[in-house]
XYZ file of C-alpha atoms in Angstrom:
603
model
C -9.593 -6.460 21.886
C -7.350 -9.528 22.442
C -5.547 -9.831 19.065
C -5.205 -13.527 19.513
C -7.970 -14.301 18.006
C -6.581 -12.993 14.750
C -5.255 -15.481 12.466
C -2.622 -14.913 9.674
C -4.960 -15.614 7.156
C -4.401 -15.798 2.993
C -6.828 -15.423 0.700
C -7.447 -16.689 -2.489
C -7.977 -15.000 -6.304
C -9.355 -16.356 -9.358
C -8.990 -13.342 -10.874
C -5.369 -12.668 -12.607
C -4.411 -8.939 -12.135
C -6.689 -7.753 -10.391
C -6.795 -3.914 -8.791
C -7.937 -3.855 -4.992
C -11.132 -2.094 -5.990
C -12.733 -5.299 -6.674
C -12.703 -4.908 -10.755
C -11.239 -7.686 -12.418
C -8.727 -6.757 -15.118
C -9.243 -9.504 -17.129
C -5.861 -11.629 -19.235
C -6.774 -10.814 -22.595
C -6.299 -13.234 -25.575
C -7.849 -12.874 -28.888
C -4.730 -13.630 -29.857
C -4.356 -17.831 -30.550
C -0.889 -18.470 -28.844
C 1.050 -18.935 -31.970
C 4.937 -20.269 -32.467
C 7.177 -17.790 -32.828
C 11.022 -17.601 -33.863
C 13.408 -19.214 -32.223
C 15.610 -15.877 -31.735
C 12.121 -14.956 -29.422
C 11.893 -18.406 -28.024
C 13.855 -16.929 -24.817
C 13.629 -16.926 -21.036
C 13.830 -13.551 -21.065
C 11.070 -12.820 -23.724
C 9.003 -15.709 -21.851
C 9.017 -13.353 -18.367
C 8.243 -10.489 -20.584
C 5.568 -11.561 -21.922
C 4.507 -13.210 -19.203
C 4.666 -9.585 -16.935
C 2.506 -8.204 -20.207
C 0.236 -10.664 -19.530
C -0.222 -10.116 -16.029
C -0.860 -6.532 -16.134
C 2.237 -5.725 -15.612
C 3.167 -2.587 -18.322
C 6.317 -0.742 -16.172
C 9.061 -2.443 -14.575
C 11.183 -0.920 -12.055
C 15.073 -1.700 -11.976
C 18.528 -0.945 -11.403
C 21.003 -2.278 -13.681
C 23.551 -4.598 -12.632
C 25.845 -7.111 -14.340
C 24.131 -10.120 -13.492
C 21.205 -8.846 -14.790
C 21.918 -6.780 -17.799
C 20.985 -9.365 -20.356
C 17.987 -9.760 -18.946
C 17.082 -6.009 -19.054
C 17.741 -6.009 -22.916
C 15.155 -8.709 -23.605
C 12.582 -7.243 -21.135
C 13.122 -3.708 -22.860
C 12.628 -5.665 -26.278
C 8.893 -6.236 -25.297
C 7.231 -3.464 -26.875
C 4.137 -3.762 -24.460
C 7.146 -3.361 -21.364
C 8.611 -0.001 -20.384
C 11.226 -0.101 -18.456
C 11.642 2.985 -15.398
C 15.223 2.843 -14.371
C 15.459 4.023 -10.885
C 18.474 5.521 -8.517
C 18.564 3.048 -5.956
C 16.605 -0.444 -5.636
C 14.453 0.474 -2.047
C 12.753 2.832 -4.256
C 12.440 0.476 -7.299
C 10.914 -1.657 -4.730
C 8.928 0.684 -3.189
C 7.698 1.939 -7.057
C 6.175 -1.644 -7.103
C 4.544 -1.325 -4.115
C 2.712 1.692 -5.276
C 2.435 0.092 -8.884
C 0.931 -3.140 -7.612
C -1.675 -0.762 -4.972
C -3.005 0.259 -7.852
C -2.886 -1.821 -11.129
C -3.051 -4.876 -8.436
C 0.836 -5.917 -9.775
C 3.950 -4.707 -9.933
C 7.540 -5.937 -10.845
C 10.842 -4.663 -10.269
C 14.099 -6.163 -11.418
C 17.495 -5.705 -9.670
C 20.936 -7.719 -9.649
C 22.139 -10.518 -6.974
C 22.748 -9.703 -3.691
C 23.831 -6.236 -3.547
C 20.798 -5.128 -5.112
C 18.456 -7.597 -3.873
C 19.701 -7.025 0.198
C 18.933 -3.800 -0.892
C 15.252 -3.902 -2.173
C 14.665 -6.549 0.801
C 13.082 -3.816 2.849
C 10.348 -2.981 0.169
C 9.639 -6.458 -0.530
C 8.832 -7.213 3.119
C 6.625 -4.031 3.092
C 4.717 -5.351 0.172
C 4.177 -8.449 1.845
C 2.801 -6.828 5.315
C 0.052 -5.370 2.866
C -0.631 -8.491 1.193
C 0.584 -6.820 -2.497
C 1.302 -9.090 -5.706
C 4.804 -7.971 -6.256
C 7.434 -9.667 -8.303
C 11.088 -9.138 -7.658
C 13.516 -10.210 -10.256
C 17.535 -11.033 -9.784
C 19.538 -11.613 -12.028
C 21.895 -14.067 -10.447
C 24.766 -15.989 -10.812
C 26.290 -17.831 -13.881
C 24.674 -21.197 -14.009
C 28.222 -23.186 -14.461
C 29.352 -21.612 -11.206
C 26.645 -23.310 -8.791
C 27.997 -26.218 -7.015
C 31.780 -25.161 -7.517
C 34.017 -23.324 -4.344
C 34.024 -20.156 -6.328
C 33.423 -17.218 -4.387
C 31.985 -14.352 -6.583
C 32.138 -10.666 -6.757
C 28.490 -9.337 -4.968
C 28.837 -11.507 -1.992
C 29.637 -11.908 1.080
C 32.853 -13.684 0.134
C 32.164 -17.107 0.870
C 31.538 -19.943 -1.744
C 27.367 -20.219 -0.725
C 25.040 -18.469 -3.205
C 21.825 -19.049 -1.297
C 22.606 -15.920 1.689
C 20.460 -13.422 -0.961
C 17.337 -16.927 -0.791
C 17.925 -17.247 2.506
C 17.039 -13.911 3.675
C 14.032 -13.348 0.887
C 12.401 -16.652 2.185
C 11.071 -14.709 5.519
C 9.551 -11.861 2.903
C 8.031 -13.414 0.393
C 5.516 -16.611 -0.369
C 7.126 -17.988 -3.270
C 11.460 -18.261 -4.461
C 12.678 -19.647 -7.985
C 16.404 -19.863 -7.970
C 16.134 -20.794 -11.994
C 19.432 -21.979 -13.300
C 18.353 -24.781 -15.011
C 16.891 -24.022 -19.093
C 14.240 -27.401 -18.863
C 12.652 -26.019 -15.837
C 12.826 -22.482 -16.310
C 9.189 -22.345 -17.943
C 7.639 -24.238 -15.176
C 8.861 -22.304 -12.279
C 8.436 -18.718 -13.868
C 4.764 -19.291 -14.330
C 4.684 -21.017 -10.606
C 6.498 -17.649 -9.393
C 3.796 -15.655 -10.935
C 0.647 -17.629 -10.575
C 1.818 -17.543 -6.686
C 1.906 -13.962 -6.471
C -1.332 -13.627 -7.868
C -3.582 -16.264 -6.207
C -1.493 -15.109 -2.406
C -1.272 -12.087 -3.026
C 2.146 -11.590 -1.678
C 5.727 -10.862 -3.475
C 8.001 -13.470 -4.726
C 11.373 -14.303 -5.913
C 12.816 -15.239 -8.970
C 16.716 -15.326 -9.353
C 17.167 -15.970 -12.761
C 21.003 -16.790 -13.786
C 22.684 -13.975 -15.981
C 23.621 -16.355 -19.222
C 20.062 -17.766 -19.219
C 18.165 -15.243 -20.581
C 18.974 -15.263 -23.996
C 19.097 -18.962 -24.739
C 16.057 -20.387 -26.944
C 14.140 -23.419 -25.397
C 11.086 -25.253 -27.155
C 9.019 -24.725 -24.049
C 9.128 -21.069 -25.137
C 8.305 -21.826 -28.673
C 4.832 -20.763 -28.280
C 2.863 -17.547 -26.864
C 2.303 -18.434 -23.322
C -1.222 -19.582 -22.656
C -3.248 -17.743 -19.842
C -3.416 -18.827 -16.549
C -6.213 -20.630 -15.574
C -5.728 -20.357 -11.609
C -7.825 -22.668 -9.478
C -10.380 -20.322 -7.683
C -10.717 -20.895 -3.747
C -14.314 -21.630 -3.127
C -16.086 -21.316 0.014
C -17.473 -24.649 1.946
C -21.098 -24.298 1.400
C -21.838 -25.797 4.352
C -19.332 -23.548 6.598
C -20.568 -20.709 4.731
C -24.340 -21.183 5.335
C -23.786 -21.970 9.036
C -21.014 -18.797 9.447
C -24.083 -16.543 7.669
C -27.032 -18.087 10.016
C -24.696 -17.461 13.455
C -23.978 -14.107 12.111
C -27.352 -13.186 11.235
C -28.871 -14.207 14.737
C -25.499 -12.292 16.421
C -26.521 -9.453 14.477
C -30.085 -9.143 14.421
C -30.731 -9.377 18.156
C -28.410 -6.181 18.721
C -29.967 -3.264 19.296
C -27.402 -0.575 18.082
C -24.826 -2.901 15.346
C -22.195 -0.869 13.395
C -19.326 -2.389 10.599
C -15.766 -1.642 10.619
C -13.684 -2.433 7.211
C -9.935 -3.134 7.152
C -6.786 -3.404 5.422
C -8.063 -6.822 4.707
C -10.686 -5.881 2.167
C -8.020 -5.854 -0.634
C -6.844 -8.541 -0.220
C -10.222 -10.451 -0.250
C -11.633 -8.578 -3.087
C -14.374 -7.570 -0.958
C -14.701 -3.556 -0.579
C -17.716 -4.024 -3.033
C -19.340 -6.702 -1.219
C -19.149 -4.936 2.414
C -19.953 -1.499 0.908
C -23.503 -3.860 -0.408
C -24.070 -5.401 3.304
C -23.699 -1.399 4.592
C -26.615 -0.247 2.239
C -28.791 -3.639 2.513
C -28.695 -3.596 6.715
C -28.579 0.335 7.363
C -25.563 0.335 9.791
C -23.228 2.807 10.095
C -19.499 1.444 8.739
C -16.271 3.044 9.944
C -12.787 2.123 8.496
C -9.750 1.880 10.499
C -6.970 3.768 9.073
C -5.078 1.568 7.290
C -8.106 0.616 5.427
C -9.020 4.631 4.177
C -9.498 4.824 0.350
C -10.944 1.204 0.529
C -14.490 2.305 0.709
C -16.448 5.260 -0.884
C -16.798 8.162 1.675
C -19.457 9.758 0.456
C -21.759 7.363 1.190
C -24.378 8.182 3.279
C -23.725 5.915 6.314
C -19.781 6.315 6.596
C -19.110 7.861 9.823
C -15.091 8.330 9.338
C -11.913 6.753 10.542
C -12.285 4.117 13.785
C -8.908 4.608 15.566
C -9.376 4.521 19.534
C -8.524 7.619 21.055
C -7.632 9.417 17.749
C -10.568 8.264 15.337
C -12.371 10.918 13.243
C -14.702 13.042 15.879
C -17.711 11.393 17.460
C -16.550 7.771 15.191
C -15.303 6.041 18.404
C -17.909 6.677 20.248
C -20.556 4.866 18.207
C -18.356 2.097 17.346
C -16.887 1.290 21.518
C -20.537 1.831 22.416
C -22.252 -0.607 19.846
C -23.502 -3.910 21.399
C -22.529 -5.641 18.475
C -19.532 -4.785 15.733
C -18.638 -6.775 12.658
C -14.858 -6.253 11.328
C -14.416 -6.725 8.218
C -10.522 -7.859 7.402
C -9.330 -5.901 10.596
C -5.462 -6.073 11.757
C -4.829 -4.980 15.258
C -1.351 -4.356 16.082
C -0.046 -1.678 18.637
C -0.224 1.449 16.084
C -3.504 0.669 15.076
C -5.313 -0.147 18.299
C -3.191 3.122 19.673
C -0.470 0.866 21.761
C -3.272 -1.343 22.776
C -6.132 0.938 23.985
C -9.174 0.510 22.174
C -12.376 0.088 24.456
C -13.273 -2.924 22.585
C -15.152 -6.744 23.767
C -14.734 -9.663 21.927
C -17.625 -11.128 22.993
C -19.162 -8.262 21.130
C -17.586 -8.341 17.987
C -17.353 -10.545 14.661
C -14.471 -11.219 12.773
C -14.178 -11.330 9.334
C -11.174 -12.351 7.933
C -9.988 -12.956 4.360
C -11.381 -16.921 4.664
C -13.065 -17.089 8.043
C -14.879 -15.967 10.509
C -15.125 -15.845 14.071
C -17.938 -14.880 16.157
C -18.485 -13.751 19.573
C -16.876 -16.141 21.731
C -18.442 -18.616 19.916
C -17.803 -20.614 16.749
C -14.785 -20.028 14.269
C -15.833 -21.248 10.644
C -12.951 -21.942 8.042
C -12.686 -22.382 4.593
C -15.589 -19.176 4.000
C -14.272 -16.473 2.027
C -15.362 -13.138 2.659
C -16.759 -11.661 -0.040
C -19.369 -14.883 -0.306
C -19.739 -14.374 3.582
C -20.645 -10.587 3.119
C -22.928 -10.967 0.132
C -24.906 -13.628 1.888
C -24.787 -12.272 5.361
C -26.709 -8.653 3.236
C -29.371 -11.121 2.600
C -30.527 -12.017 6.154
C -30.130 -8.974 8.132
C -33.065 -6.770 9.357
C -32.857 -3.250 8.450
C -31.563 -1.520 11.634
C -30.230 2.268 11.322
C -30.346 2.710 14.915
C -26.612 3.630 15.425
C -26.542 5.731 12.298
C -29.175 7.897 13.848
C -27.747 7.937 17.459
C -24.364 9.116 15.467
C -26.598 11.627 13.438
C -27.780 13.444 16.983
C -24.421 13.658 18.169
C -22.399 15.047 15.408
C -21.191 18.498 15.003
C -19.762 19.789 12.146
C -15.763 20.236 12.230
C -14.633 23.627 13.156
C -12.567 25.369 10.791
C -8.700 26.348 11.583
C -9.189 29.675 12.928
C -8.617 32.295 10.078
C -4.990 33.156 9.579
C -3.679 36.813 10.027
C -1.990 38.323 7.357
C 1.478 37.039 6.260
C 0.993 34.811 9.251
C 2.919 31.822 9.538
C 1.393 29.144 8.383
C 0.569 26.154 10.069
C -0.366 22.336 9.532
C -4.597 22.230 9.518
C -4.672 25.591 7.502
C -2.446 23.680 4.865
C -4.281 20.810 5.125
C -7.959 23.093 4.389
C -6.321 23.681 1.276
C -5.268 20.049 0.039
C -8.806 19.339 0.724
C -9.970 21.764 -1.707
C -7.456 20.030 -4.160
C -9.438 16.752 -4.037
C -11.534 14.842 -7.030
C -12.188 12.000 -8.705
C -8.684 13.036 -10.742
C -6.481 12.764 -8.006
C -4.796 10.541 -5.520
C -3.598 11.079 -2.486
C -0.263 9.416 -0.786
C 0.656 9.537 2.683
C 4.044 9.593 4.021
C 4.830 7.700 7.591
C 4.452 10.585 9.990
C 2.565 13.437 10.931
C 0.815 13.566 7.380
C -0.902 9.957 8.426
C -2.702 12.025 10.877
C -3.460 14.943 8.643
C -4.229 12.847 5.297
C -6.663 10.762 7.736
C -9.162 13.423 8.052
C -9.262 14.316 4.901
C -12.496 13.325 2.753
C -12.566 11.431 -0.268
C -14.790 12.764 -3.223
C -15.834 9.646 -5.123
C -12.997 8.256 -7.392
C -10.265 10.194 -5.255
C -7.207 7.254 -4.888
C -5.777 7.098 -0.956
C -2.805 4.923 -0.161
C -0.402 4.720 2.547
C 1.801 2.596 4.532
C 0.557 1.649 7.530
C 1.417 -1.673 9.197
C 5.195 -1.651 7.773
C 5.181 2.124 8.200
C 8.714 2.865 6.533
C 9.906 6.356 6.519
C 10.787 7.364 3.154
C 7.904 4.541 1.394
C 6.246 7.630 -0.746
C 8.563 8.848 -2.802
C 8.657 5.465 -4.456
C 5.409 4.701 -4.044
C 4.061 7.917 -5.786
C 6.496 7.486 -8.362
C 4.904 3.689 -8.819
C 1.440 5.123 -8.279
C 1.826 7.848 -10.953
C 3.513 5.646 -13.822
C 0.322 3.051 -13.015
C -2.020 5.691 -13.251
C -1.210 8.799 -15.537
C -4.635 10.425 -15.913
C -4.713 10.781 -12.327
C -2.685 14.036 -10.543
C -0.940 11.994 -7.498
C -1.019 14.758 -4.530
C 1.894 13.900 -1.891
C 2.255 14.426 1.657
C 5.960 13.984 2.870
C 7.748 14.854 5.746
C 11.445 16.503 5.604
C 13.177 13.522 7.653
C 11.494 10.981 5.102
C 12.447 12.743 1.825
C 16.146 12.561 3.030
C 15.276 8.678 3.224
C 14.733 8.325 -0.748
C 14.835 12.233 -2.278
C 16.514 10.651 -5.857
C 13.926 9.104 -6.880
C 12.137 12.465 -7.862
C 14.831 12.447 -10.664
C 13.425 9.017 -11.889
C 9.666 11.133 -12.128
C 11.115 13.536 -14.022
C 12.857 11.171 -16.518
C 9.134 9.158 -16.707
C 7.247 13.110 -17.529
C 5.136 12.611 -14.258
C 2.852 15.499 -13.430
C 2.502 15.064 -9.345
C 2.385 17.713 -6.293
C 4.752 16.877 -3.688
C 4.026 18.670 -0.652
C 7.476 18.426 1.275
C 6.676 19.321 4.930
C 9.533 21.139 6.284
C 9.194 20.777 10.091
C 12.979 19.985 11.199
C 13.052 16.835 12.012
C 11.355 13.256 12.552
C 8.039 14.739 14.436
C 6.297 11.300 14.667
C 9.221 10.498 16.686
C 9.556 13.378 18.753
C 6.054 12.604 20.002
C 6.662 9.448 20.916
C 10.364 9.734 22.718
C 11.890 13.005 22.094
C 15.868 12.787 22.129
C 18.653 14.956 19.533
C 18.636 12.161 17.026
C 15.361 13.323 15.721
C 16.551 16.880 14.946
C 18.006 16.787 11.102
C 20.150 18.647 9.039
C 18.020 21.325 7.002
C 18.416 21.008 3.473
C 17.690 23.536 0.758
C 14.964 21.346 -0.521
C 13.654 23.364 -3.510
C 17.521 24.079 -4.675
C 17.816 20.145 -4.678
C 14.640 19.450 -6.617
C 16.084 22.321 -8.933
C 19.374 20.670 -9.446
C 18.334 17.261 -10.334
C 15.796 18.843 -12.144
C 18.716 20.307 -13.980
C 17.118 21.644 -17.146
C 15.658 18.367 -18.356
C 11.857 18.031 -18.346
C 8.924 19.591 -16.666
C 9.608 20.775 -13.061
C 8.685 24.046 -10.847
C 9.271 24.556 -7.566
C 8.444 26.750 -4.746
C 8.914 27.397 -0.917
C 5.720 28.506 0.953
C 5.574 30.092 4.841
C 1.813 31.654 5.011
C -1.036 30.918 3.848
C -1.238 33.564 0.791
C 1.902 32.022 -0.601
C 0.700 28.206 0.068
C -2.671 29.774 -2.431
C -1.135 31.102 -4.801
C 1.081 28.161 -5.526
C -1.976 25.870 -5.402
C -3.035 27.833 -8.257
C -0.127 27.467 -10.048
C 0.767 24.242 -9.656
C -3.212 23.454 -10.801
C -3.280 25.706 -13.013
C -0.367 27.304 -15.559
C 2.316 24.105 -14.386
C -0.349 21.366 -14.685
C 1.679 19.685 -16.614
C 4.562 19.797 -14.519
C 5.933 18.271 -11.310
C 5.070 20.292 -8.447
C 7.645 20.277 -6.061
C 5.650 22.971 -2.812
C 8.195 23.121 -0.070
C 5.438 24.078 3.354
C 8.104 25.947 5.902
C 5.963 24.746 9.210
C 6.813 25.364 13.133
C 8.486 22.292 14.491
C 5.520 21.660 17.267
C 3.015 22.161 14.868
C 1.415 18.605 15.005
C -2.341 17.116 14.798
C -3.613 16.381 17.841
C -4.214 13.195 17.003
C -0.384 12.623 17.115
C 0.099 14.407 19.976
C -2.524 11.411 21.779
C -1.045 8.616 19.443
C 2.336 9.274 20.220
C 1.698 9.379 24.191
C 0.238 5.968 23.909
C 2.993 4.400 21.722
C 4.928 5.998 24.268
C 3.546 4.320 27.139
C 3.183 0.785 24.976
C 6.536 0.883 24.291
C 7.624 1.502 27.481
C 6.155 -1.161 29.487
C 8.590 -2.828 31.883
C 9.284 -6.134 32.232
C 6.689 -8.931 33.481
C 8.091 -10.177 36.792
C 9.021 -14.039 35.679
């Protein structure tokens, strides 16, 4: 598929808040805003409320002295919990998983040191399009525009190397140092994160946050954001070419993508899949998207290593609509897919391009979707060529007693763990693979980090998941080398009372990178992982842990850990041979491999 005729495109949203399932969670206010006191006519009771108002109910920090003043009037929301964390990556990567799933997150940290720090979540948040809003406390306002050089920095008299570098990761910076426009720019901030979809900045100087200002005199009023509306025009000539592309095929199948979140649309494609009768694949970054139950979902589209008998219908279809695809080198399996763009149509967040023919802007795609269900025939040819050819998966061939255990008879059993009451993370690694094939019961949450794919992303992110989410039993699949990337954080779930099962992996090393270029750097040192739950467990709170190596001992902690410690975190350490991969790695990581690899073009 040549990936240059994918566009960086951002979509719009009316709706403030908003989860990536498509509901809207809607500002409430039958409330009249009403003055209030002066000693609450703050900045920093402004952003709280403002957060509140947003959807917005946990924030994730580390303290810091530029932004300790701003933490007490944040904490002084009663609607506003704050969930101190050990380090700010993983504050930043709780927001990520906060935002996945409550469609916003927050997390507040202090100038420079802490904000080079959370950098690399933020730029993860914004390679999956999530509304996340980072929050520095910076520097005193009387020291901008003097040749002090302050403690925090890189020693020179310039304040603007922490803007600088968050200008690449995010669509949206407030440096506020000013009182009079302090009101103005938070709401921009926010109301930019929202209608992008993307993080954004706000510095906010450390001896602001307490001062009253009349623009704060007043409950803030809702935002009213501007909706983006599709050209009618574009829209009804993007539906007509589609239709006719469609409609002459003789065997048509839909892919969804990351993309769907972002555009609000999983409904609205899941509604074109049961109006037209065509089989709809996902590709892997877009799992958990769209229900997988339903009738006509044939599994994971991912080249070489999609979900048995998937690629073949989709590479063989004469026509294929995308639905908010990306195609980068991990997803298209370092650039092999057996795809045709003459065959397919791209739908992106607010266009779409067809064929080799016309590209039509300014048409969003959940109007394009909805429409486009109206106008195509009924044709379940595909679906039924897929329903000759499929065979049931085998089942991992029955373990022997007290046998080692290995990966796909662990993996049986997290299946069985699956409902509507649980949620599912994937770490970067082998567990992308194994998570993949697992199937979704309706309701059953799915998230992982695919096009940043940053080892060490899920401890974070299911500690941001689970605080979002309580009634739901987050299940965790992490690899050894990525715990030793963010393993504090697990303290942080403990302090918060969270109830999740970590499955910690324990294969010796980086596996995902073995398979793709093996070398001594990705062996690791071993740790006693359930001792170092234990000790930062340390008495305090709800915690059991256990270390599994066959499958009667991986059972019987299932049951525990589901049954008498349901209320507890569930820390399962999985003792695993250090070859003992999916396949689908195995493949993947060859074709990385050879991606990667490729020498030179002669100039």
């Amino acid at each position: 598929m040549n990936t240059n005729i994918l566009g960086d495109c951002k979509s719009g949203n009316s709706d403030v808040g908003c989860p990536p399932n498509g509901t809207v969670s809607v500002i409430k206010n039958s409330v009249p805003a009403t003055a209030i006191t002066s000693s609450d006519a703050t900045l920093g009771r402004h952003l709280a409320r403002r957060l509140v108002q947003v959807g917005v109910k946990d924030v994730f920090s580390v303290p810091g002295d530029f932004n300790l003043t701003l933490l007490d009037h944040l904490i002084a929301e009663p609607q506003l919990k704050n969930v101190g964390c050990c380090n700010e990556l993983n504050a930043g990567y709780a927001a990520d998983g906060y935002a996945r799933c409550r469609g916003v997150g927050a997390c507040v940290v202090t100038f420079t040191v802490g904000g080079l720090s959370v950098i690399n979540a933020i730029a993860g948040a914004y390679s999956e399009n999530l509304p996340l809003i980072c929050i520095v406390g910076g520097p005193n306002t009387n020291d901008f525009g003097t040749n002090r050089i302050l403690h925090h920095t890189i020693g020179l008299p310039d304040f603007s190397q922490e803007l600088r570098c968050f200008q690449t990761v995010t669509c949206y910076q407030a440096v506020v140092n000013n009182i009079e426009d302090a009101h103005e720019m938070i709401d921009t901030a926010i109301s930019t994160c929202l209608k992008e979809s993307k993080p954004v900045y706000i510095s906010i100087s450390c001896n602001l946050p307490g001062i009253p200002h009349p623009t704060f005199s007043r409950e803030p009023v809702p935002f009213s954001l501007s909706p983006k509306l599709s050209n009618k025009m574009g829209l009804e000539a993007a539906v007509e070419a589609a239709a006719e592309f469609l409609n002459k095929a003789v065997k048509p199948v839909m892919v969804g993508g990351p993309k769907l979140r972002v555009a609000k649309a999983c409904d609205a494609f899941v509604e074109l899949a049961d109006s037209c009768g065509y089989p709809f694949a996902v590709m892997p970054s877009a799992k958990g998207l769209v229900p997988e139950h339903h009738p006509h979902f044939i599994g994971t589209f991912w080249g070489a290593v999609s979900t048995a008998f998937c690629a073949e219908i989709v590479e063989s279809a004469d026509a294929y609509l995308f639905a908010g695809p990306i195609f980068n080198d991990y997803s298209s399996v370092g650039y092999s897919l057996l795809l045709k763009k003459e065959k397919a149509i791209l739908v992106l967040p607010d266009r779409v391009v067809i064929s080799n023919g016309p590209t039509f802007g300014c048409v969003l795609m959940m109007d394009f979707l909805k429409e486009l269900a109206k106008r195509l025939k009924h044709n379940n040819t595909a679906y039924e060529n897929y329903s000759r050819i499929f065979v049931p998966d085998g089942k991992p061939l029955k373990a022997e007693p007290r046998e080692p255990l290995r990966v796909n008879v662990l993996f049986k059993h997290v299946q069985d763990m699956l409902s509507s009451e649980t949620a599912v993370i994937a770490e970067t690694g082998d567990s992308w693979f194994n998570c993949q094939k697992l199937k979704l019961p309706k309701g059953c949450g799915y998230e992982f980090q695919m096009q940043y794919g940053s080892i060490g992303w899920s401890v974070g992110a299911t500690l941001g998941y689970a605080q979002a989410v309580p009634e739901k039993r987050v299940i965790s699949c992490i690899g050894d080398g990525s715990f030793q990337v963010t393993a504090q954080d697990v303290s942080t779930m403990l302090r918060n009372e969270q109830k999740s099962i970590i499955f910690l992996i324990n294969n010796g090393g980086y596996t995902i990178e073995v398979e793709i270029h093996d070398g001594p750097y990705n062996v690791i040192k071993n740790w006693n992982y359930t001792g170092l739950v234990d000790a930062i467990h340390n008495g305090e709170g709800k915690c059991w842990t256990t270390k599994v190596t066959c499958e009667e001992e991986l059972v019987e902690a299932i049951q525990t850990a589901t049954g008498v410690k349901k209320d507890c975190l569930c820390f399962i350490e999985v003792i695993v041979h250090k070859d003992d991969t999916s396949k689908e790695l195995l493949e993947w990581g060859s074709r990385v491999c050879a991606a990667n690899g490729r020498p030179p073009n002669p100039q």
